[in-house]
PDB file of C-alpha atoms and ligand atoms in Angstrom:
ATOM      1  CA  UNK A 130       0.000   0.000   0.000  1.00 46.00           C
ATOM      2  CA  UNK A 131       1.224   3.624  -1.076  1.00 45.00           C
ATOM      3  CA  UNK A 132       1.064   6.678   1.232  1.00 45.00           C
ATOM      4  CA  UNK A 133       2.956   8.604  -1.357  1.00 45.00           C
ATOM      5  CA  UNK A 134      -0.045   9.810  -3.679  1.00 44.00           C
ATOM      6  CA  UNK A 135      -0.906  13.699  -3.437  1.00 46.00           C
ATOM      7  CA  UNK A 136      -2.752  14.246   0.000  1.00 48.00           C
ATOM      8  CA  UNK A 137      -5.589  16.012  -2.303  1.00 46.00           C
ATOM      9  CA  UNK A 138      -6.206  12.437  -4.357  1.00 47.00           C
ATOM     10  CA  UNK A 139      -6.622   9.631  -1.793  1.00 48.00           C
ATOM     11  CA  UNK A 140      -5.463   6.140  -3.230  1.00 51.00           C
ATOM     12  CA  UNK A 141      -8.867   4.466  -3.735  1.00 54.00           C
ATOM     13  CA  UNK A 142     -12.052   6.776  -4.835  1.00 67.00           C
ATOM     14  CA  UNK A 143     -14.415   3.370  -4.632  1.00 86.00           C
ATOM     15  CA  UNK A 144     -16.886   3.921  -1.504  1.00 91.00           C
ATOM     16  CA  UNK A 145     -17.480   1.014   0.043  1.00 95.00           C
ATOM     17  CA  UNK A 146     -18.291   3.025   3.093  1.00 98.00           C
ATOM     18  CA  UNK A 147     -16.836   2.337   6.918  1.00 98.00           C
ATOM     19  CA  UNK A 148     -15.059  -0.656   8.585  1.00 98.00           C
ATOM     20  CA  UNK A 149     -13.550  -1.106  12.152  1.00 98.00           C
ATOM     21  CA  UNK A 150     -11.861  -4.059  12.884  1.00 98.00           C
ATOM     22  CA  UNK A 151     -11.141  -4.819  16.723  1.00 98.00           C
ATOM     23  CA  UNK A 152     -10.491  -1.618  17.284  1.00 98.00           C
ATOM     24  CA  UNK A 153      -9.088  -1.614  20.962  1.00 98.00           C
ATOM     25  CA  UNK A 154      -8.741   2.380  22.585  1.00 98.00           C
ATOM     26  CA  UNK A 155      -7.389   2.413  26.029  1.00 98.00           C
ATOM     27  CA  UNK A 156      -7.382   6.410  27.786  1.00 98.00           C
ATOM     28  CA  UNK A 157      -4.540   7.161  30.576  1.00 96.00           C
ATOM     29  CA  UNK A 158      -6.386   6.822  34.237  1.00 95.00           C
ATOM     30  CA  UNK A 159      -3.966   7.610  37.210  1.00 94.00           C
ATOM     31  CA  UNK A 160      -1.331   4.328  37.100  1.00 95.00           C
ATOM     32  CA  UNK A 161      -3.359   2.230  34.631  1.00 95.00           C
ATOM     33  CA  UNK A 162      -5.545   2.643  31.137  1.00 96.00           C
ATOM     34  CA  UNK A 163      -8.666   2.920  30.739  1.00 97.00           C
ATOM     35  CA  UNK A 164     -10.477   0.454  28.024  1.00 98.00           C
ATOM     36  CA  UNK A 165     -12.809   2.829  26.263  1.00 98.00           C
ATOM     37  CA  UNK A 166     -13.126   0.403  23.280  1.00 98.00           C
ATOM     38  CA  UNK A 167     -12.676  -3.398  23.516  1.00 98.00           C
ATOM     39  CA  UNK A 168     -12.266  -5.308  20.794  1.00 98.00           C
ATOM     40  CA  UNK A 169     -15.055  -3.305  18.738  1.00 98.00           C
ATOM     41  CA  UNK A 170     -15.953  -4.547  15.052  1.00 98.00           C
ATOM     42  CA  UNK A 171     -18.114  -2.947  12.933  1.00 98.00           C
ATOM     43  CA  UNK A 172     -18.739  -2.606   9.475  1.00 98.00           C
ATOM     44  CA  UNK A 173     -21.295   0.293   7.582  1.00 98.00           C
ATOM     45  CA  UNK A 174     -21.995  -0.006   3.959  1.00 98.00           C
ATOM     46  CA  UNK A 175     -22.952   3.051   1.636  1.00 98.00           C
ATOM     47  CA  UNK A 176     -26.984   4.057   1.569  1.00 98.00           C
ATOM     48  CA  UNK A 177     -27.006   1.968   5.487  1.00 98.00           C
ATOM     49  CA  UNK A 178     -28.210   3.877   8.692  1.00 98.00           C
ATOM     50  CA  UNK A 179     -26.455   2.607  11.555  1.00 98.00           C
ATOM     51  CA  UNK A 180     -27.656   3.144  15.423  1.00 97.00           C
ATOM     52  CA  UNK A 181     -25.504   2.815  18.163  1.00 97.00           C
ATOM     53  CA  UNK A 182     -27.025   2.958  21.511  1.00 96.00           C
ATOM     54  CA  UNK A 183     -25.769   3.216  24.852  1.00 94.00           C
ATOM     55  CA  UNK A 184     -25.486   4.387  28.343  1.00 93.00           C
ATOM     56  CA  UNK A 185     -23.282   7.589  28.933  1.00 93.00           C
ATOM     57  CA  UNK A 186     -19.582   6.762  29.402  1.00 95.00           C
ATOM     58  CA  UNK A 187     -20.115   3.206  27.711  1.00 97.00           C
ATOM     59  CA  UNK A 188     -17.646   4.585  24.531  1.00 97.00           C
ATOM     60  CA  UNK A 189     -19.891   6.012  21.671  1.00 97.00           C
ATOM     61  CA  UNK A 190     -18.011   9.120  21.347  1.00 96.00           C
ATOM     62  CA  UNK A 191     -14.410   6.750  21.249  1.00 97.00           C
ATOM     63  CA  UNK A 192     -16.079   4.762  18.857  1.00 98.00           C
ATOM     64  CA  UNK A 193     -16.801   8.239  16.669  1.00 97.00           C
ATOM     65  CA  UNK A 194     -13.518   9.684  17.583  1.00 96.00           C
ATOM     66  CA  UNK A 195     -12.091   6.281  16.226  1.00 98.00           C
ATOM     67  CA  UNK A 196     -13.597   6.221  12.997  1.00 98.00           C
ATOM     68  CA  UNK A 197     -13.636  10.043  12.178  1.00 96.00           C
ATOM     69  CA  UNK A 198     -10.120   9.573  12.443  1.00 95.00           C
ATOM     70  CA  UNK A 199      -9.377  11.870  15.824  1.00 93.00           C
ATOM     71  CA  UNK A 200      -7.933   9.389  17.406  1.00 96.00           C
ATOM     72  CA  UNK A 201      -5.396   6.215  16.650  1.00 96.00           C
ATOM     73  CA  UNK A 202      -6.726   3.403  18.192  1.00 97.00           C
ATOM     74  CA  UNK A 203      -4.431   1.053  20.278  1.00 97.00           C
ATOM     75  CA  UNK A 204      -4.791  -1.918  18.359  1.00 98.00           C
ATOM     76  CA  UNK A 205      -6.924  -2.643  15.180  1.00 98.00           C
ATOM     77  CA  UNK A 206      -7.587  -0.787  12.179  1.00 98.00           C
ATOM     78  CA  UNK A 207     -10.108   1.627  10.866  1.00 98.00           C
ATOM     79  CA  UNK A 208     -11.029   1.769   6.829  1.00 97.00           C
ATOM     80  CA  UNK A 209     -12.893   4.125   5.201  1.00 97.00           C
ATOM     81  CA  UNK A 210     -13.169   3.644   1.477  1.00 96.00           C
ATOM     82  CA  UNK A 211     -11.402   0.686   1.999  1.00 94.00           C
ATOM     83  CA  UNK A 212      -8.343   2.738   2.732  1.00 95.00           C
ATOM     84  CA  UNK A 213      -6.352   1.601   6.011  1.00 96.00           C
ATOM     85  CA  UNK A 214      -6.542   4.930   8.331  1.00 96.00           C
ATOM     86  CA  UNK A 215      -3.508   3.929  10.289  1.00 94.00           C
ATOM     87  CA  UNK A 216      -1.348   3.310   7.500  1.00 91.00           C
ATOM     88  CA  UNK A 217      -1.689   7.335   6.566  1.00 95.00           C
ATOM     89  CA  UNK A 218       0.570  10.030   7.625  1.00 94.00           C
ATOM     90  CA  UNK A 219      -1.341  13.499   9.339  1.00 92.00           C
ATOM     91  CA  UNK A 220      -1.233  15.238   5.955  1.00 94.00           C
ATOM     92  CA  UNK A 221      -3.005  12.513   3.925  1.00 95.00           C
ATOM     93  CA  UNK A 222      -5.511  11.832   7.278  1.00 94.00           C
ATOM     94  CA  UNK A 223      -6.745  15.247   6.849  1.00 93.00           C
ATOM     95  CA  UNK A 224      -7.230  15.132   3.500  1.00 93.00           C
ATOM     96  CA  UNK A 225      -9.166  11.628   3.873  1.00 94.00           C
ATOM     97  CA  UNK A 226     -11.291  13.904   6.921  1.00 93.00           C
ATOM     98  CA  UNK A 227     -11.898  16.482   4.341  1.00 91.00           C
ATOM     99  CA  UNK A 228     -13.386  14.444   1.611  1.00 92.00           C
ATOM    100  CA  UNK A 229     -14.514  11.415   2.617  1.00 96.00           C
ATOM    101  CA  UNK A 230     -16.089  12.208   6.225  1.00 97.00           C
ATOM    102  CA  UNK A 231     -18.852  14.215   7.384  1.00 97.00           C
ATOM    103  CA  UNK A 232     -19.432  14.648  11.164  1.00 95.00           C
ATOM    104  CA  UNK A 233     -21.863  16.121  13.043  1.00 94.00           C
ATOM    105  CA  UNK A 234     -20.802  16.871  16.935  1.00 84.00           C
ATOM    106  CA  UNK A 235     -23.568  17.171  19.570  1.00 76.00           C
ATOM    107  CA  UNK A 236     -22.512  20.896  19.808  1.00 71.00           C
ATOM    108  CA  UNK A 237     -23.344  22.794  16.754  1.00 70.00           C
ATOM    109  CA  UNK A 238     -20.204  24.407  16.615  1.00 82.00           C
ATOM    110  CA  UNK A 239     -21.540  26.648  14.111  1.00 93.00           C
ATOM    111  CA  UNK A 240     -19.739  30.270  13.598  1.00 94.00           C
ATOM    112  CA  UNK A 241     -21.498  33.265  15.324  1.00 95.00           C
ATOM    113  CA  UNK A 242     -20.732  36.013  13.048  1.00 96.00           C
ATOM    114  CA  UNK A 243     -22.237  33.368   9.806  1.00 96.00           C
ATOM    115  CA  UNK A 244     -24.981  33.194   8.188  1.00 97.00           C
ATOM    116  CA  UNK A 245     -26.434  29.470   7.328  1.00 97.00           C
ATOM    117  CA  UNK A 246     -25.124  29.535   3.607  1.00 96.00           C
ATOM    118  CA  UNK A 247     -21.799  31.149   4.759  1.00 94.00           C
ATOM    119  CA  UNK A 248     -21.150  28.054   7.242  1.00 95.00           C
ATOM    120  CA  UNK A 249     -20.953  25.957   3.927  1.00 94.00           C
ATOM    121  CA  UNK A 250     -19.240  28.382   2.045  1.00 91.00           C
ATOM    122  CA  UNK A 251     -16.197  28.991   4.130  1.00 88.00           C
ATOM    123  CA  UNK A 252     -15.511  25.506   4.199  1.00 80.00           C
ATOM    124  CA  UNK A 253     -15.040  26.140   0.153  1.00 76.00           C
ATOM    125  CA  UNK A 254     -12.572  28.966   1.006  1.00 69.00           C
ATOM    126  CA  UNK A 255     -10.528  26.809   3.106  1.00 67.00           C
ATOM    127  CA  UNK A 256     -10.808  24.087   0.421  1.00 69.00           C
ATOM    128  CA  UNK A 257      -9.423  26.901  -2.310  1.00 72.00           C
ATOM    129  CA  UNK A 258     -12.710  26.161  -4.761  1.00 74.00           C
ATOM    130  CA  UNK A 259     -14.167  29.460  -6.350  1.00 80.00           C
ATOM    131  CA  UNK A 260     -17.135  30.440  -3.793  1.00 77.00           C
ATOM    132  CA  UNK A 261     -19.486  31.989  -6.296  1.00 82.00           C
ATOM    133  CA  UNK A 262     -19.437  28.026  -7.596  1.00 82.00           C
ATOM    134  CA  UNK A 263     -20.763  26.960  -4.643  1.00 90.00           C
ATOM    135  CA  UNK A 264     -23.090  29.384  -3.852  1.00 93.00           C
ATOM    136  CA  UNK A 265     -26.101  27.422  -5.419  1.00 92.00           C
ATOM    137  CA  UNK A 266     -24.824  23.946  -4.394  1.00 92.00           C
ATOM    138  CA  UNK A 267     -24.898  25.403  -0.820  1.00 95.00           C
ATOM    139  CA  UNK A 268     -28.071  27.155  -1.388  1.00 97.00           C
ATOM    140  CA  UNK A 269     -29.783  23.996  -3.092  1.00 96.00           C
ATOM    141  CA  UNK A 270     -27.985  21.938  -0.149  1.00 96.00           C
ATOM    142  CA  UNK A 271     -29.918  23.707   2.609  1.00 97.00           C
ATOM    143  CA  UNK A 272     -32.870  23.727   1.279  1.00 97.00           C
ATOM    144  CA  UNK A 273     -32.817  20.368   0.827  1.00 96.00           C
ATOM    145  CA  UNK A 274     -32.579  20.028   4.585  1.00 96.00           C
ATOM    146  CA  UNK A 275     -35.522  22.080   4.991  1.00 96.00           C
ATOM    147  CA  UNK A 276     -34.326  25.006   5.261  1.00 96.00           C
ATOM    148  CA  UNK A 277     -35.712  27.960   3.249  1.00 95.00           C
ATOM    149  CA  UNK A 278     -33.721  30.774   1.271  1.00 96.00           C
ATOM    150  CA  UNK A 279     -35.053  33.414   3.912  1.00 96.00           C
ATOM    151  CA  UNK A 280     -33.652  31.374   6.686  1.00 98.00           C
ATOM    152  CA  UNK A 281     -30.188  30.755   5.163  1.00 98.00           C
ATOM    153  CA  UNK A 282     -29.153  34.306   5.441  1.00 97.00           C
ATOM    154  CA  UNK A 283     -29.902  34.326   9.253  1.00 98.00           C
ATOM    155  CA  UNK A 284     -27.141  33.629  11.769  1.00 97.00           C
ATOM    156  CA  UNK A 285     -27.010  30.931  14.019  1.00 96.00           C
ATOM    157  CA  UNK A 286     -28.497  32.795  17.438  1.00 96.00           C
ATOM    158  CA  UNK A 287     -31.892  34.005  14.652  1.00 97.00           C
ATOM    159  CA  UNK A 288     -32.138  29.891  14.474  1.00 95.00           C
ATOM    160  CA  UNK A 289     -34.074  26.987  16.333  1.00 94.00           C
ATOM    161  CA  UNK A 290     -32.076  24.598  17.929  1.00 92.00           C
ATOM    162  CA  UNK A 291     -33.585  22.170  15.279  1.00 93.00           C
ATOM    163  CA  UNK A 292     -32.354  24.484  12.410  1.00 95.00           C
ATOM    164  CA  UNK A 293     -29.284  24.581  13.357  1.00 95.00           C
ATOM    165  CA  UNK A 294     -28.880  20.633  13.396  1.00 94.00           C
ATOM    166  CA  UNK A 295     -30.258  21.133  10.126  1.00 96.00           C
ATOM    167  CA  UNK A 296     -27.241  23.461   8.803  1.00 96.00           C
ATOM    168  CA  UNK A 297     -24.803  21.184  10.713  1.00 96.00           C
ATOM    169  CA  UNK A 298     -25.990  18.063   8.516  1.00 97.00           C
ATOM    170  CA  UNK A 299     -25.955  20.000   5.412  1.00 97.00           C
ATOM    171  CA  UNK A 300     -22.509  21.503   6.420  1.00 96.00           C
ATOM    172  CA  UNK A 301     -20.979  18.324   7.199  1.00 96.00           C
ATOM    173  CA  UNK A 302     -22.845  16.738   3.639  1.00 96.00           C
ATOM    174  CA  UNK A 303     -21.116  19.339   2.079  1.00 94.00           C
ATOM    175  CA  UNK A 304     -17.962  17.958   0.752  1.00 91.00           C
ATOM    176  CA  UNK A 305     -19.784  14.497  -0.696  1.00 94.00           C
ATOM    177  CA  UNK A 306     -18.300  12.351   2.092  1.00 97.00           C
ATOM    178  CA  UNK A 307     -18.603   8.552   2.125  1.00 98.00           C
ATOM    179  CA  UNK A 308     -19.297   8.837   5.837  1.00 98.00           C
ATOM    180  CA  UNK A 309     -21.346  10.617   7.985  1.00 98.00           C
ATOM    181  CA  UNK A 310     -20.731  10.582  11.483  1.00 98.00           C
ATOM    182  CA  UNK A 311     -23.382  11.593  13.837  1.00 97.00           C
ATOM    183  CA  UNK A 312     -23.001  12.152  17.888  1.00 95.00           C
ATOM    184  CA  UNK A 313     -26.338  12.350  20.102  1.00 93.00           C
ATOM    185  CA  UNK A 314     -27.835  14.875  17.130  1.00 92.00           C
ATOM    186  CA  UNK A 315     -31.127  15.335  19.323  1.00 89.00           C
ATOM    187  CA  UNK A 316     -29.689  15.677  22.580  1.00 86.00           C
ATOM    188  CA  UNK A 317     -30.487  19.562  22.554  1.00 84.00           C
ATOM    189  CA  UNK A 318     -33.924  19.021  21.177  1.00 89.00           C
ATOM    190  CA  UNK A 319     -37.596  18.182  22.122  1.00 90.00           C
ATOM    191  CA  UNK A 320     -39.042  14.719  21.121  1.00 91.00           C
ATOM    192  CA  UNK A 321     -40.860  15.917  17.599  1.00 92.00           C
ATOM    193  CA  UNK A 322     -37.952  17.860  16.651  1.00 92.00           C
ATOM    194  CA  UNK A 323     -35.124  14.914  17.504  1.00 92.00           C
ATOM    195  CA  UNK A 324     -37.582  12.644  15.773  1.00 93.00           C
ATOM    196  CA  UNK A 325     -37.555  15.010  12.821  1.00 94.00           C
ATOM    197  CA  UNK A 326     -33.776  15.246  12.719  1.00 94.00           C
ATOM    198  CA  UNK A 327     -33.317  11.368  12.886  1.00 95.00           C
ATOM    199  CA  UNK A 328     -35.817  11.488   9.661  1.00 95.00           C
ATOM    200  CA  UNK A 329     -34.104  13.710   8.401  1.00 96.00           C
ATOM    201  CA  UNK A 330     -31.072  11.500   8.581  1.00 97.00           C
ATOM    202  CA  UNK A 331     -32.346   8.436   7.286  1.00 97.00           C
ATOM    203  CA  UNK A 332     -33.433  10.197   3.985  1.00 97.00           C
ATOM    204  CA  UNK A 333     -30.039  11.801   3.454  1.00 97.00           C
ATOM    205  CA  UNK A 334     -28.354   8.639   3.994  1.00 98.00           C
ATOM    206  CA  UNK A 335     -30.730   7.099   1.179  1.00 97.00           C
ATOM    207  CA  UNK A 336     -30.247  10.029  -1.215  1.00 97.00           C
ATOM    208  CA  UNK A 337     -26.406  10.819  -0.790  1.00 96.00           C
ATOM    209  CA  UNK A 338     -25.647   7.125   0.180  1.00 97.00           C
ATOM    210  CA  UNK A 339     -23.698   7.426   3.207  1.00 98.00           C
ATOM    211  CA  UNK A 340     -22.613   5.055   5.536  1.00 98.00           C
ATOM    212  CA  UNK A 341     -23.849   6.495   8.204  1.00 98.00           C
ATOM    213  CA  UNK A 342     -24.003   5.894  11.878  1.00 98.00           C
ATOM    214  CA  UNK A 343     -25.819   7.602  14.547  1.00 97.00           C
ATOM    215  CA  UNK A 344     -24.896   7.424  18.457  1.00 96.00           C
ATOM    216  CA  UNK A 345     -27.504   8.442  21.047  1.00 91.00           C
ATOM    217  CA  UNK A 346     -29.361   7.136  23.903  1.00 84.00           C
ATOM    218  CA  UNK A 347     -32.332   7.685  23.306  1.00 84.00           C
ATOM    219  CA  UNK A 348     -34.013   4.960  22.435  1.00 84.00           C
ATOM    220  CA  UNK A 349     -37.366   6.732  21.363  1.00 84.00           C
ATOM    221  CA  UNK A 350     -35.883   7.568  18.606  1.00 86.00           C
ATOM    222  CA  UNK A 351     -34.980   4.569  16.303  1.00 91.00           C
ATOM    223  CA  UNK A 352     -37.857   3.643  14.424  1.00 88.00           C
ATOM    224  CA  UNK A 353     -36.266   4.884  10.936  1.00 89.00           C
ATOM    225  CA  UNK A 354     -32.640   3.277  11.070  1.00 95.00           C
ATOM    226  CA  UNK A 355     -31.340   0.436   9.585  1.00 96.00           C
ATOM    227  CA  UNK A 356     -29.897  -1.504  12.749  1.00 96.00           C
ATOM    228  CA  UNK A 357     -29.687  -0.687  16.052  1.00 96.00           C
ATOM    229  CA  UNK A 358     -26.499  -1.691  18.095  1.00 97.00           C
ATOM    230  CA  UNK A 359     -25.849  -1.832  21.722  1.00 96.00           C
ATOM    231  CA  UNK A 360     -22.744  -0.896  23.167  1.00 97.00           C
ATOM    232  CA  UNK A 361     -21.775  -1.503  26.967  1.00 97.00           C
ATOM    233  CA  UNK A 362     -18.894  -0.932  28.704  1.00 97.00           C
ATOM    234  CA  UNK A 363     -17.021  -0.432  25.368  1.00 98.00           C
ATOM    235  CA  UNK A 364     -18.062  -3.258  23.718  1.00 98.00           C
ATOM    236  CA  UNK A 365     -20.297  -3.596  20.883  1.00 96.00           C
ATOM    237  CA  UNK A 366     -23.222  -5.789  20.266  1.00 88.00           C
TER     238      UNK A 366
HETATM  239  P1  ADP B 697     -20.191   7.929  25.733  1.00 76.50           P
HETATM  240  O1  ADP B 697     -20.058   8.780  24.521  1.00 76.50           O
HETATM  241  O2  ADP B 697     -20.902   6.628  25.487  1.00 76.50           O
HETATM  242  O3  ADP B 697     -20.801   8.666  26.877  1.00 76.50           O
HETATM  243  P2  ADP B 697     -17.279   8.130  25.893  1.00 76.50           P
HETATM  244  O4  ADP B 697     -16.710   7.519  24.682  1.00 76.50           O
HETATM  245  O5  ADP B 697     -17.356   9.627  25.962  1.00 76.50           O
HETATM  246  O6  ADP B 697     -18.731   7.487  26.195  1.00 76.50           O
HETATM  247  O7  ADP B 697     -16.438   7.643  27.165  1.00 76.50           O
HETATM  248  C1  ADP B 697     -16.114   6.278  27.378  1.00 76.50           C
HETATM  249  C2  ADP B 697     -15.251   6.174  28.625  1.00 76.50           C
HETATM  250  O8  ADP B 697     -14.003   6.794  28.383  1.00 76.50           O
HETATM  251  C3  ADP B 697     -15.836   6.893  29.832  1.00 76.50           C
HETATM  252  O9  ADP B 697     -15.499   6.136  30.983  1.00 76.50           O
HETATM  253  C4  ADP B 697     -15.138   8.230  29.833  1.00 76.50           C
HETATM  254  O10 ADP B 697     -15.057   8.759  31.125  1.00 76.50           O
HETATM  255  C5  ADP B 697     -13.765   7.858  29.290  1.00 76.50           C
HETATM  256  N1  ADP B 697     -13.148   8.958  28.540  1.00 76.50           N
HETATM  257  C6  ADP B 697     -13.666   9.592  27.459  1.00 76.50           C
HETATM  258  N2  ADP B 697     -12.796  10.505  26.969  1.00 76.50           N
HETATM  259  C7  ADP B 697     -11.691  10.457  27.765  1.00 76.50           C
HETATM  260  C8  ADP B 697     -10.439  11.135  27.772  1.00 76.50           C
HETATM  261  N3  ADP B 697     -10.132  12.062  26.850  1.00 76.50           N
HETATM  262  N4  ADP B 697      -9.549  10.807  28.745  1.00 76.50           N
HETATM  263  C9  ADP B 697      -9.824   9.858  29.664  1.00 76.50           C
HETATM  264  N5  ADP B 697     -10.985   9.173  29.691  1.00 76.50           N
HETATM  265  C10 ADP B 697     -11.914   9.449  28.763  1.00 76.50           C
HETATM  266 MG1   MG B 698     -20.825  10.734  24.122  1.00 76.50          MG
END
């Protein structure tokens, strides 16, 4: 396996979507570790909606962390695309981040001083791609997640907590990833609105075909996925 292509062309452009094989993360704790993740396989094909449910501190977020690439596990490897994560330098990781991963945090760590579109659009800046270009992809993008043109001009304070999920999942579908990524998306919402968002997710992981998985604990909420797994003391089942 090469490492040496350009960081802006990964090695393999076929999506076959996410795989972790016993994946093993350990965290320091005083004298000894901490076994966030034990022995955790998993694999999520493009187009499939993946739950993972849990109780708090039982390793969701690791298991997130793992596969959006933010952390090397211990032991075990992580592919997206088919392409070994561990066998990547920083550079090319962050290119593989950039265009084959969407994530959405349970924080919408949204820009104040941005409007809705502009949260997409800076993201073209930073890639170098003309912004005028991607005006009407961003535009088109957001309203796709239901949210109108009048809205997409407003900053992120003159938005529900529900639209601004909304701009975080079109932000992070942004860039076409392979992935999406999706920590406790509701968590910050009322029960219609969560249930809305988790909709909202199943239907973009039909029409963009992501291999998407979803962590939360509420269980209310996972009538419209594909699978449901448990996970308990960092293991997954
Ligand atoms: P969940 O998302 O299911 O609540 P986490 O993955 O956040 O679970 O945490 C799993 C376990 O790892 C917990 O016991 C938590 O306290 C511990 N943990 C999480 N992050 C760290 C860290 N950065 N350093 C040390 N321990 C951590
Ligand atoms: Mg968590």
């Amino acid at each position: 396996m090469t490492t040496s292509a350009s960081p802006a062309s990964p090695v393999t452009t076929v999506r076959t979507g996410l795989a972790l094989e016993s994946v093993t993360l350990t965290y320091p704790d005083g004298e000894a570790r901490l076994t966030a993740l034990d022995n955790v396989s998993l694999a999520v094909a493009p187009g499939e909606f993946t739950a993972i449910a849990g109780p708090s501190g039982s390793g969701k977020s690791s298991l997130l962390a793992v596969a959006a690439t933010l952390l090397r596990p211990d032991s075990g490897r992580v592919l997206i695309d088919g392409q070994e994560v561990g066998a990547l330098g920083e550079k090319a990781r962050a290119a593989l981040r950039r265009e084959r991963l969407g994530i959405v945090f349970q924080q919408s760590n949204l820009l104040a001083s941005l409007t809705a579109v502009e949260q997409l659009l800076v993201l073209e800046s930073v890639r170098g791609g003309s912004v005028r270009a991607a005006r009407a992809r961003a535009e088109a993008l957001l309203a796709s997640v239901g949210l109108d043109p009048a809205k997409q001009r407003r900053r992120p304070h003159q938005l529900s907590g529900g639209e601004r999920q909304r701009v975080n999942i079109a932000r992070a579908l942004f860039g076409s990833p392979s992935v999406l990524l999706v920590d406790e998306p509701t968590s910050a919402l009322d029960h219609e609105r969560g249930a809305q968002i988790v909709e909202l997710l199943a239907a973009v992981t039909r029409e963009h075909r992501t291999a998407t998985v979803m962590v939360t604990h509420d269980r209310d909420l996972l009538g419209r996925v594909d699978r449901v797994l448990e996970m308990h003391d960092g293991r997954l089942r």
